[in-house]
Amino acid sequence: MLSAISVNLALTCVESASFGIFFVLAVTSLAVLVVRHSNGSASPPSSERIWASPLFIGTVLLLMTVTAHWIITVRRLFEAFLYNDGGANPATYYMTVEAPTQVAATTFVVASVIVGDIILTYRIWVVWDRRWSLIVFPILCTLGYVAMGVSVIQLYATYKPNESPFVQAAQRRIITTAALTLTTNIYGTASISYRIWTSNRALKNDNDASGMGLSEALVIFIESAALYTTWTLFFLLSYSANSLLEAFAFHCIPAATGISFMLIIVRVGLGLHWSPAITRSLDLHVSTSVAVRKPPPCAPRMVSLNVTKTVERETDFALRRAPEKRREVDVELAKYSSAEV
């Protein structure tokens, strides 16, 4: 039997562990962004400064909102068991929707989701070669979520004492709000996954390969922010069922959002790239003993062979990188004798 106390104790434990994972990933992500930016140019113009990168801004914002929410969760634990009425009624405290700490925690959940939806929309735009037509729908959903999210915060702040969080007025707003961000998540997950899958399929067809490897499935899962989508669906289902588990799902959203998007940046930093450009490698073997049939006399000639290699485009970062130089191999054939084979 679920109770408010057991749910919130589990929430504090799980969110604390998730926050630790997120914090490590966030610091690593910031380091990846800074290092890649510094390697791109010694003195970048103001438009290419690190703080102008959307992913850098998103990482910092998520670090702020997720950290703030975790601090409030820990504070609510102490208030429930120590400071509120001497810890006599922790269940009543946790069920008080209009409590200032509850309203503040809800505010940071909404802020984290807004940042997450914006990052997801940005990634759709980047992965699909900056096609604006593909992000009109998620932009509209995100704007709708902003409006509904603010209304949910206002509703919580004006709750009557001892009023249930599952009253009809709250259900309409919260379910609508969750449905908006879930729609954005499903759209983003599906569009990014399809883009990666079709590109990888073209690569495999070209290389006579088949099947999806574990690494490819993992890349698709991370790239598409499937963790973010799954957790949002978990909250929507638990709240629709009027389950107390909704508090656990709702207040773990910031950590799940942060982990999902930090994994994307760290994945790129570890070199597990994806790109619509197909990268090929070409091994050129030139034998030193080459027999060439030429009519004598023949003037020595120099043959230059240019072998170009298509390099991967990094589509995960907003920072403009200097174009990679093509690999050029000059093979010079030495002067041959006029002897016939």
mmCIF file of C-alpha atoms in Angstrom:
data_model
loop_
_atom_site.group_PDB
_atom_site.id
_atom_site.type_symbol
_atom_site.label_atom_id
_atom_site.label_comp_id
_atom_site.label_asym_id
_atom_site.label_seq_id
_atom_site.Cartn_x
_atom_site.Cartn_y
_atom_site.Cartn_z
ATOM 1 C CA MET A 1 0.000 0.000 0.000
ATOM 2 C CA LEU A 2 1.512 3.288 -1.079
ATOM 3 C CA SER A 3 1.609 6.155 1.375
ATOM 4 C CA ALA A 4 2.764 9.756 1.071
ATOM 5 C CA ILE A 5 5.645 9.052 3.453
ATOM 6 C CA SER A 6 6.971 5.974 1.636
ATOM 7 C CA VAL A 7 6.649 7.641 -1.774
ATOM 8 C CA ASN A 8 8.532 10.760 -0.693
ATOM 9 C CA LEU A 9 11.245 8.805 1.107
ATOM 10 C CA ALA A 10 11.782 6.810 -2.088
ATOM 11 C CA LEU A 11 11.718 10.079 -4.021
ATOM 12 C CA THR A 12 14.468 11.598 -1.870
ATOM 13 C CA CYS A 13 16.695 8.528 -2.267
ATOM 14 C CA VAL A 14 16.173 8.101 -6.015
ATOM 15 C CA GLU A 15 16.409 11.797 -6.831
ATOM 16 C CA SER A 16 19.602 12.148 -4.769
ATOM 17 C CA ALA A 17 21.220 9.266 -6.639
ATOM 18 C CA SER A 18 19.976 10.618 -9.969
ATOM 19 C CA PHE A 19 21.224 14.083 -9.113
ATOM 20 C CA GLY A 20 24.698 12.672 -8.450
ATOM 21 C CA ILE A 21 24.696 11.026 -11.876
ATOM 22 C CA PHE A 22 23.392 14.196 -13.490
ATOM 23 C CA PHE A 23 25.964 16.406 -11.771
ATOM 24 C CA VAL A 24 28.869 14.272 -12.988
ATOM 25 C CA LEU A 25 27.456 14.225 -16.523
ATOM 26 C CA ALA A 26 26.784 17.982 -16.452
ATOM 27 C CA VAL A 27 30.337 18.826 -15.396
ATOM 28 C CA THR A 28 31.672 16.441 -18.041
ATOM 29 C CA SER A 29 29.383 17.994 -20.658
ATOM 30 C CA LEU A 30 30.582 21.508 -19.839
ATOM 31 C CA ALA A 31 34.184 20.312 -20.060
ATOM 32 C CA VAL A 32 33.493 18.688 -23.452
ATOM 33 C CA LEU A 33 31.890 21.860 -24.786
ATOM 34 C CA VAL A 34 34.690 24.108 -23.540
ATOM 35 C CA VAL A 35 37.481 21.829 -24.823
ATOM 36 C CA ARG A 36 35.902 21.396 -28.258
ATOM 37 C CA HIS A 37 35.311 25.107 -28.530
ATOM 38 C CA SER A 38 38.866 25.988 -27.528
ATOM 39 C CA ASN A 39 40.229 23.488 -30.056
ATOM 40 C CA GLY A 40 38.109 25.039 -32.781
ATOM 41 C CA SER A 41 39.710 28.470 -32.729
ATOM 42 C CA ALA A 42 42.384 30.245 -30.744
ATOM 43 C CA SER A 43 40.528 33.574 -30.731
ATOM 44 C CA PRO A 44 36.897 33.033 -31.812
ATOM 45 C CA PRO A 45 34.733 36.053 -32.656
ATOM 46 C CA SER A 46 32.046 37.135 -30.219
ATOM 47 C CA SER A 47 29.347 35.233 -32.150
ATOM 48 C CA GLU A 48 31.266 31.986 -31.541
ATOM 49 C CA ARG A 49 31.986 32.452 -27.843
ATOM 50 C CA ILE A 50 31.250 29.400 -25.719
ATOM 51 C CA TRP A 51 28.367 31.089 -23.931
ATOM 52 C CA ALA A 52 26.670 31.634 -27.316
ATOM 53 C CA SER A 53 26.269 27.872 -27.790
ATOM 54 C CA PRO A 54 22.645 26.731 -27.249
ATOM 55 C CA LEU A 55 23.832 23.471 -25.699
ATOM 56 C CA PHE A 56 26.148 25.311 -23.293
ATOM 57 C CA ILE A 57 23.295 27.605 -22.244
ATOM 58 C CA GLY A 58 20.934 24.639 -21.907
ATOM 59 C CA THR A 59 23.450 22.711 -19.793
ATOM 60 C CA VAL A 60 23.932 25.630 -17.407
ATOM 61 C CA LEU A 61 20.183 26.197 -17.102
ATOM 62 C CA LEU A 62 19.506 22.522 -16.418
ATOM 63 C CA LEU A 63 22.317 22.472 -13.863
ATOM 64 C CA MET A 64 20.631 25.369 -12.061
ATOM 65 C CA THR A 65 17.054 24.032 -12.159
ATOM 66 C CA VAL A 66 17.903 20.404 -11.326
ATOM 67 C CA THR A 67 20.176 21.441 -8.446
ATOM 68 C CA ALA A 68 17.566 23.816 -7.049
ATOM 69 C CA HIS A 69 14.875 21.141 -7.184
ATOM 70 C CA TRP A 70 17.073 18.594 -5.418
ATOM 71 C CA ILE A 71 17.873 21.090 -2.657
ATOM 72 C CA ILE A 72 14.149 21.709 -2.143
ATOM 73 C CA THR A 73 13.474 17.950 -2.010
ATOM 74 C CA VAL A 74 16.058 17.498 0.736
ATOM 75 C CA ARG A 75 14.699 20.511 2.605
ATOM 76 C CA ARG A 76 11.174 19.092 2.426
ATOM 77 C CA LEU A 77 12.449 15.873 4.008
ATOM 78 C CA PHE A 78 13.854 17.761 6.991
ATOM 79 C CA GLU A 79 10.765 19.919 7.310
ATOM 80 C CA ALA A 80 8.431 16.907 7.205
ATOM 81 C CA PHE A 81 10.245 14.913 9.888
ATOM 82 C CA LEU A 82 11.838 17.612 12.042
ATOM 83 C CA TYR A 83 10.617 21.174 11.639
ATOM 84 C CA ASN A 84 6.923 21.030 10.690
ATOM 85 C CA ASP A 85 4.994 20.516 13.960
ATOM 86 C CA GLY A 86 8.056 18.816 15.369
ATOM 87 C CA GLY A 87 7.772 16.077 12.760
ATOM 88 C CA ALA A 88 4.450 14.859 14.152
ATOM 89 C CA ASN A 89 2.569 14.767 10.825
ATOM 90 C CA PRO A 90 4.947 14.203 7.893
ATOM 91 C CA ALA A 91 2.171 12.698 5.748
ATOM 92 C CA THR A 92 0.028 15.809 6.166
ATOM 93 C CA TYR A 93 2.969 18.005 5.247
ATOM 94 C CA TYR A 94 3.697 16.037 2.075
ATOM 95 C CA MET A 95 0.037 16.177 1.024
ATOM 96 C CA THR A 96 -0.136 19.955 1.450
ATOM 97 C CA VAL A 97 -0.104 21.095 -2.163
ATOM 98 C CA GLU A 98 -0.084 24.809 -1.357
ATOM 99 C CA ALA A 99 3.053 24.575 0.823
ATOM 100 C CA PRO A 100 5.690 27.104 -0.338
ATOM 101 C CA THR A 101 8.292 24.372 -0.861
ATOM 102 C CA GLN A 102 5.844 22.342 -2.973
ATOM 103 C CA VAL A 103 5.048 25.344 -5.145
ATOM 104 C CA ALA A 104 8.765 26.119 -5.517
ATOM 105 C CA ALA A 105 9.546 22.495 -6.426
ATOM 106 C CA THR A 106 6.774 22.534 -9.027
ATOM 107 C CA THR A 107 8.217 25.737 -10.491
ATOM 108 C CA PHE A 108 11.607 24.115 -11.007
ATOM 109 C CA VAL A 109 10.018 21.003 -12.524
ATOM 110 C CA VAL A 110 8.192 23.166 -15.067
ATOM 111 C CA ALA A 111 11.364 25.171 -15.770
ATOM 112 C CA SER A 112 13.405 21.980 -16.314
ATOM 113 C CA VAL A 113 10.825 20.603 -18.746
ATOM 114 C CA ILE A 114 10.765 23.873 -20.690
ATOM 115 C CA VAL A 115 14.553 23.807 -21.048
ATOM 116 C CA GLY A 116 14.433 20.121 -22.017
ATOM 117 C CA ASP A 117 11.785 20.687 -24.683
ATOM 118 C CA ILE A 118 13.755 23.588 -26.134
ATOM 119 C CA ILE A 119 16.918 21.465 -26.312
ATOM 120 C CA LEU A 120 14.984 18.628 -27.932
ATOM 121 C CA THR A 121 13.504 21.028 -30.495
ATOM 122 C CA TYR A 122 16.957 22.400 -31.212
ATOM 123 C CA ARG A 123 18.292 18.890 -31.747
ATOM 124 C CA ILE A 124 15.512 18.090 -34.207
ATOM 125 C CA TRP A 125 16.495 21.204 -36.135
ATOM 126 C CA VAL A 126 20.186 20.254 -36.116
ATOM 127 C CA VAL A 127 19.795 16.559 -36.949
ATOM 128 C CA TRP A 128 17.495 17.366 -39.864
ATOM 129 C CA ASP A 129 19.987 19.763 -41.427
ATOM 130 C CA ARG A 130 18.388 22.891 -39.956
ATOM 131 C CA ARG A 131 15.011 22.531 -41.624
ATOM 132 C CA TRP A 132 12.726 25.035 -39.942
ATOM 133 C CA SER A 133 9.542 23.395 -41.184
ATOM 134 C CA LEU A 134 10.174 20.362 -38.974
ATOM 135 C CA ILE A 135 10.275 22.302 -35.713
ATOM 136 C CA VAL A 136 7.122 24.395 -36.098
ATOM 137 C CA PHE A 137 5.022 21.736 -34.357
ATOM 138 C CA PRO A 138 7.314 21.210 -31.320
ATOM 139 C CA ILE A 139 7.711 24.976 -30.935
ATOM 140 C CA LEU A 140 3.917 25.367 -30.727
ATOM 141 C CA CYS A 141 3.699 22.515 -28.214
ATOM 142 C CA THR A 142 6.462 24.060 -26.102
ATOM 143 C CA LEU A 143 4.740 27.447 -26.092
ATOM 144 C CA GLY A 144 1.517 25.734 -25.034
ATOM 145 C CA TYR A 145 3.394 23.962 -22.240
ATOM 146 C CA VAL A 146 4.836 27.260 -20.992
ATOM 147 C CA ALA A 147 1.349 28.747 -20.717
ATOM 148 C CA MET A 148 -0.149 25.673 -19.055
ATOM 149 C CA GLY A 149 2.852 25.193 -16.780
ATOM 150 C CA VAL A 150 2.487 28.712 -15.412
ATOM 151 C CA SER A 151 -1.224 28.059 -14.827
ATOM 152 C CA VAL A 152 -0.397 24.874 -12.864
ATOM 153 C CA ILE A 153 2.024 26.785 -10.633
ATOM 154 C CA GLN A 154 -0.628 29.450 -10.052
ATOM 155 C CA LEU A 155 -3.189 26.759 -9.240
ATOM 156 C CA TYR A 156 -0.902 25.105 -6.677
ATOM 157 C CA ALA A 157 -0.193 28.443 -5.019
ATOM 158 C CA THR A 158 -3.932 29.078 -4.555
ATOM 159 C CA TYR A 159 -4.896 25.592 -3.371
ATOM 160 C CA LYS A 160 -7.228 25.337 -0.400
ATOM 161 C CA PRO A 161 -5.965 23.545 2.723
ATOM 162 C CA ASN A 162 -6.503 19.762 2.719
ATOM 163 C CA GLU A 163 -7.546 19.838 -0.937
ATOM 164 C CA SER A 164 -6.599 16.754 -2.969
ATOM 165 C CA PRO A 165 -4.063 17.096 -5.775
ATOM 166 C CA PHE A 166 -6.457 15.077 -7.952
ATOM 167 C CA VAL A 167 -9.366 17.538 -7.996
ATOM 168 C CA GLN A 168 -10.956 18.025 -11.383
ATOM 169 C CA ALA A 169 -9.575 21.537 -11.949
ATOM 170 C CA ALA A 170 -6.041 20.321 -11.280
ATOM 171 C CA GLN A 171 -6.460 17.211 -13.430
ATOM 172 C CA ARG A 172 -7.516 19.212 -16.473
ATOM 173 C CA ARG A 173 -4.484 21.486 -16.292
ATOM 174 C CA ILE A 174 -1.904 18.908 -15.278
ATOM 175 C CA ILE A 175 -2.963 16.256 -17.797
ATOM 176 C CA THR A 176 -3.052 18.876 -20.567
ATOM 177 C CA THR A 177 0.384 20.137 -19.543
ATOM 178 C CA ALA A 178 1.846 16.629 -19.445
ATOM 179 C CA ALA A 179 0.232 15.758 -22.766
ATOM 180 C CA LEU A 180 1.839 18.775 -24.437
ATOM 181 C CA THR A 181 5.376 17.908 -23.368
ATOM 182 C CA LEU A 182 4.762 14.212 -24.084
ATOM 183 C CA THR A 183 3.678 15.124 -27.616
ATOM 184 C CA THR A 184 6.878 17.118 -28.074
ATOM 185 C CA ASN A 185 8.919 14.209 -26.720
ATOM 186 C CA ILE A 186 7.271 11.585 -28.918
ATOM 187 C CA TYR A 187 7.646 13.799 -31.977
ATOM 188 C CA GLY A 188 11.312 14.442 -31.210
ATOM 189 C CA THR A 189 12.087 10.820 -30.377
ATOM 190 C CA ALA A 190 10.393 9.551 -33.533
ATOM 191 C CA SER A 191 11.907 12.140 -35.898
ATOM 192 C CA ILE A 192 15.455 11.831 -34.566
ATOM 193 C CA SER A 193 15.303 8.030 -34.407
ATOM 194 C CA TYR A 194 13.997 7.853 -37.974
ATOM 195 C CA ARG A 195 16.735 10.187 -39.181
ATOM 196 C CA ILE A 196 19.476 8.098 -37.570
ATOM 197 C CA TRP A 197 17.957 4.790 -38.633
ATOM 198 C CA THR A 198 17.576 5.766 -42.297
ATOM 199 C CA SER A 199 21.096 7.158 -42.421
ATOM 200 C CA ASN A 200 22.580 4.061 -40.811
ATOM 201 C CA ARG A 201 20.561 1.834 -43.145
ATOM 202 C CA ALA A 202 21.989 3.682 -46.143
ATOM 203 C CA LEU A 203 25.465 3.182 -44.734
ATOM 204 C CA LYS A 204 24.872 -0.520 -44.184
ATOM 205 C CA ASN A 205 23.433 -1.040 -47.654
ATOM 206 C CA ASP A 206 26.484 0.618 -49.101
ATOM 207 C CA ASN A 207 28.779 -1.609 -47.059
ATOM 208 C CA ASP A 208 26.702 -4.791 -47.547
ATOM 209 C CA ALA A 209 25.970 -4.975 -43.818
ATOM 210 C CA SER A 210 22.709 -5.882 -42.114
ATOM 211 C CA GLY A 211 21.070 -5.827 -38.712
ATOM 212 C CA MET A 212 21.132 -3.314 -35.899
ATOM 213 C CA GLY A 213 24.005 -3.590 -33.459
ATOM 214 C CA LEU A 214 23.801 -2.875 -29.748
ATOM 215 C CA SER A 215 25.914 0.262 -30.110
ATOM 216 C CA GLU A 216 23.597 1.612 -32.820
ATOM 217 C CA ALA A 217 20.516 0.976 -30.682
ATOM 218 C CA LEU A 218 22.201 2.723 -27.757
ATOM 219 C CA VAL A 219 23.088 5.724 -29.896
ATOM 220 C CA ILE A 220 19.501 5.980 -31.145
ATOM 221 C CA PHE A 221 18.182 5.724 -27.578
ATOM 222 C CA ILE A 222 20.485 8.495 -26.354
ATOM 223 C CA GLU A 223 20.189 10.729 -29.414
ATOM 224 C CA SER A 224 16.402 10.677 -29.378
ATOM 225 C CA ALA A 225 16.133 11.464 -25.647
ATOM 226 C CA ALA A 226 14.015 8.340 -25.176
ATOM 227 C CA LEU A 227 14.654 8.357 -21.408
ATOM 228 C CA TYR A 228 13.066 11.812 -21.216
ATOM 229 C CA THR A 229 10.032 10.632 -23.164
ATOM 230 C CA THR A 230 9.626 7.421 -21.145
ATOM 231 C CA TRP A 231 9.701 9.219 -17.795
ATOM 232 C CA THR A 232 7.175 11.810 -18.952
ATOM 233 C CA LEU A 233 4.847 9.002 -20.016
ATOM 234 C CA PHE A 234 5.345 7.340 -16.613
ATOM 235 C CA PHE A 235 4.214 10.510 -14.846
ATOM 236 C CA LEU A 236 1.187 11.000 -17.093
ATOM 237 C CA LEU A 237 -0.022 7.436 -16.544
ATOM 238 C CA SER A 238 0.498 7.526 -12.775
ATOM 239 C CA TYR A 239 -1.306 10.847 -12.402
ATOM 240 C CA SER A 240 -4.178 9.770 -14.645
ATOM 241 C CA ALA A 241 -4.595 6.727 -12.386
ATOM 242 C CA ASN A 242 -4.840 8.991 -9.285
ATOM 243 C CA SER A 243 -1.867 7.190 -7.802
ATOM 244 C CA LEU A 244 0.369 8.675 -5.111
ATOM 245 C CA LEU A 245 3.215 7.437 -7.278
ATOM 246 C CA GLU A 246 2.661 10.575 -9.372
ATOM 247 C CA ALA A 247 4.606 12.612 -6.782
ATOM 248 C CA PHE A 248 7.604 10.317 -7.243
ATOM 249 C CA ALA A 249 7.348 10.485 -11.044
ATOM 250 C CA PHE A 250 6.714 14.235 -11.118
ATOM 251 C CA HIS A 251 9.593 15.305 -8.885
ATOM 252 C CA CYS A 252 12.103 13.003 -10.615
ATOM 253 C CA ILE A 253 11.414 14.677 -13.970
ATOM 254 C CA PRO A 254 14.191 17.324 -13.598
ATOM 255 C CA ALA A 255 16.872 14.693 -12.933
ATOM 256 C CA ALA A 256 15.608 12.448 -15.750
ATOM 257 C CA THR A 257 15.561 15.418 -18.122
ATOM 258 C CA GLY A 258 19.067 16.472 -17.176
ATOM 259 C CA ILE A 259 20.555 12.978 -17.463
ATOM 260 C CA SER A 260 18.914 12.418 -20.844
ATOM 261 C CA PHE A 261 20.414 15.497 -22.464
ATOM 262 C CA MET A 262 23.788 15.354 -20.728
ATOM 263 C CA LEU A 263 24.251 11.840 -22.140
ATOM 264 C CA ILE A 264 23.979 13.303 -25.634
ATOM 265 C CA ILE A 265 26.860 15.722 -25.119
ATOM 266 C CA VAL A 266 29.013 13.197 -23.288
ATOM 267 C CA ARG A 267 28.391 10.628 -26.040
ATOM 268 C CA VAL A 268 29.740 13.021 -28.627
ATOM 269 C CA GLY A 269 32.670 13.866 -26.385
ATOM 270 C CA LEU A 270 33.579 10.176 -26.210
ATOM 271 C CA GLY A 271 33.691 10.068 -29.999
ATOM 272 C CA LEU A 272 30.529 8.053 -30.693
ATOM 273 C CA HIS A 273 29.473 10.303 -33.526
ATOM 274 C CA TRP A 274 26.487 10.096 -35.787
ATOM 275 C CA SER A 275 26.252 12.046 -38.994
ATOM 276 C CA PRO A 276 24.314 11.890 -42.252
ATOM 277 C CA ALA A 277 27.647 12.064 -44.015
ATOM 278 C CA ILE A 278 29.128 8.627 -44.610
ATOM 279 C CA THR A 279 32.718 8.356 -43.544
ATOM 280 C CA ARG A 280 34.950 6.160 -45.590
ATOM 281 C CA SER A 281 38.498 5.043 -45.174
ATOM 282 C CA LEU A 282 40.716 4.242 -48.058
ATOM 283 C CA ASP A 283 43.934 2.274 -47.826
ATOM 284 C CA LEU A 284 46.295 2.952 -50.657
ATOM 285 C CA HIS A 285 49.039 0.470 -51.239
ATOM 286 C CA VAL A 286 51.694 1.353 -53.745
ATOM 287 C CA SER A 287 54.237 -1.242 -54.686
ATOM 288 C CA THR A 288 57.795 -0.117 -55.187
ATOM 289 C CA SER A 289 58.280 -2.594 -57.956
ATOM 290 C CA VAL A 290 55.938 -1.517 -60.697
ATOM 291 C CA ALA A 291 56.280 -2.749 -64.236
ATOM 292 C CA VAL A 292 55.091 -0.208 -66.732
ATOM 293 C CA ARG A 293 54.888 -0.788 -70.469
ATOM 294 C CA LYS A 294 55.909 2.376 -72.293
ATOM 295 C CA PRO A 295 57.112 3.061 -75.749
ATOM 296 C CA PRO A 296 60.710 4.231 -75.662
ATOM 297 C CA PRO A 297 61.838 6.860 -75.494
ATOM 298 C CA CYS A 298 59.568 8.319 -72.889
ATOM 299 C CA ALA A 299 60.109 11.353 -70.750
ATOM 300 C CA PRO A 300 59.723 10.789 -67.041
ATOM 301 C CA ARG A 301 56.284 11.721 -65.811
ATOM 302 C CA MET A 302 54.883 12.485 -62.384
ATOM 303 C CA VAL A 303 51.412 11.258 -61.571
ATOM 304 C CA SER A 304 49.559 12.896 -58.729
ATOM 305 C CA LEU A 305 46.726 10.931 -57.140
ATOM 306 C CA ASN A 306 44.399 12.804 -54.840
ATOM 307 C CA VAL A 307 42.477 10.660 -52.387
ATOM 308 C CA THR A 308 39.868 12.539 -50.436
ATOM 309 C CA LYS A 309 38.185 11.405 -47.263
ATOM 310 C CA THR A 310 34.771 12.607 -46.258
ATOM 311 C CA VAL A 311 34.869 13.615 -42.627
ATOM 312 C CA GLU A 312 31.986 13.449 -40.247
ATOM 313 C CA ARG A 313 29.974 16.552 -39.620
ATOM 314 C CA GLU A 314 29.315 17.185 -35.978
ATOM 315 C CA THR A 315 25.655 17.960 -35.763
ATOM 316 C CA ASP A 316 25.374 18.015 -32.007
ATOM 317 C CA PHE A 317 26.940 21.403 -31.358
ATOM 318 C CA ALA A 318 25.937 24.915 -32.249
ATOM 319 C CA LEU A 319 29.510 26.150 -32.297
ATOM 320 C CA ARG A 320 30.734 26.728 -35.798
ATOM 321 C CA ARG A 321 33.799 24.698 -36.456
ATOM 322 C CA ALA A 322 36.447 25.369 -39.074
ATOM 323 C CA PRO A 323 35.914 22.965 -41.999
ATOM 324 C CA GLU A 324 38.047 19.863 -41.812
ATOM 325 C CA LYS A 325 40.795 19.706 -44.385
ATOM 326 C CA ARG A 326 40.506 16.929 -46.856
ATOM 327 C CA ARG A 327 43.193 14.322 -46.737
ATOM 328 C CA GLU A 328 45.285 14.627 -49.874
ATOM 329 C CA VAL A 329 47.728 11.925 -50.770
ATOM 330 C CA ASP A 330 50.237 12.638 -53.475
ATOM 331 C CA VAL A 331 51.744 9.518 -54.954
ATOM 332 C CA GLU A 332 54.735 10.223 -57.120
ATOM 333 C CA LEU A 333 55.808 7.517 -59.541
ATOM 334 C CA ALA A 334 59.551 7.455 -59.961
ATOM 335 C CA LYS A 335 61.337 7.493 -63.247
ATOM 336 C CA TYR A 336 61.096 4.137 -64.919
ATOM 337 C CA SER A 337 63.513 2.590 -67.309
ATOM 338 C CA SER A 338 62.445 2.063 -70.883
ATOM 339 C CA ALA A 339 62.737 -1.676 -70.574
ATOM 340 C CA GLU A 340 59.666 -3.600 -71.795
ATOM 341 C CA VAL A 341 57.909 -6.256 -69.761
#
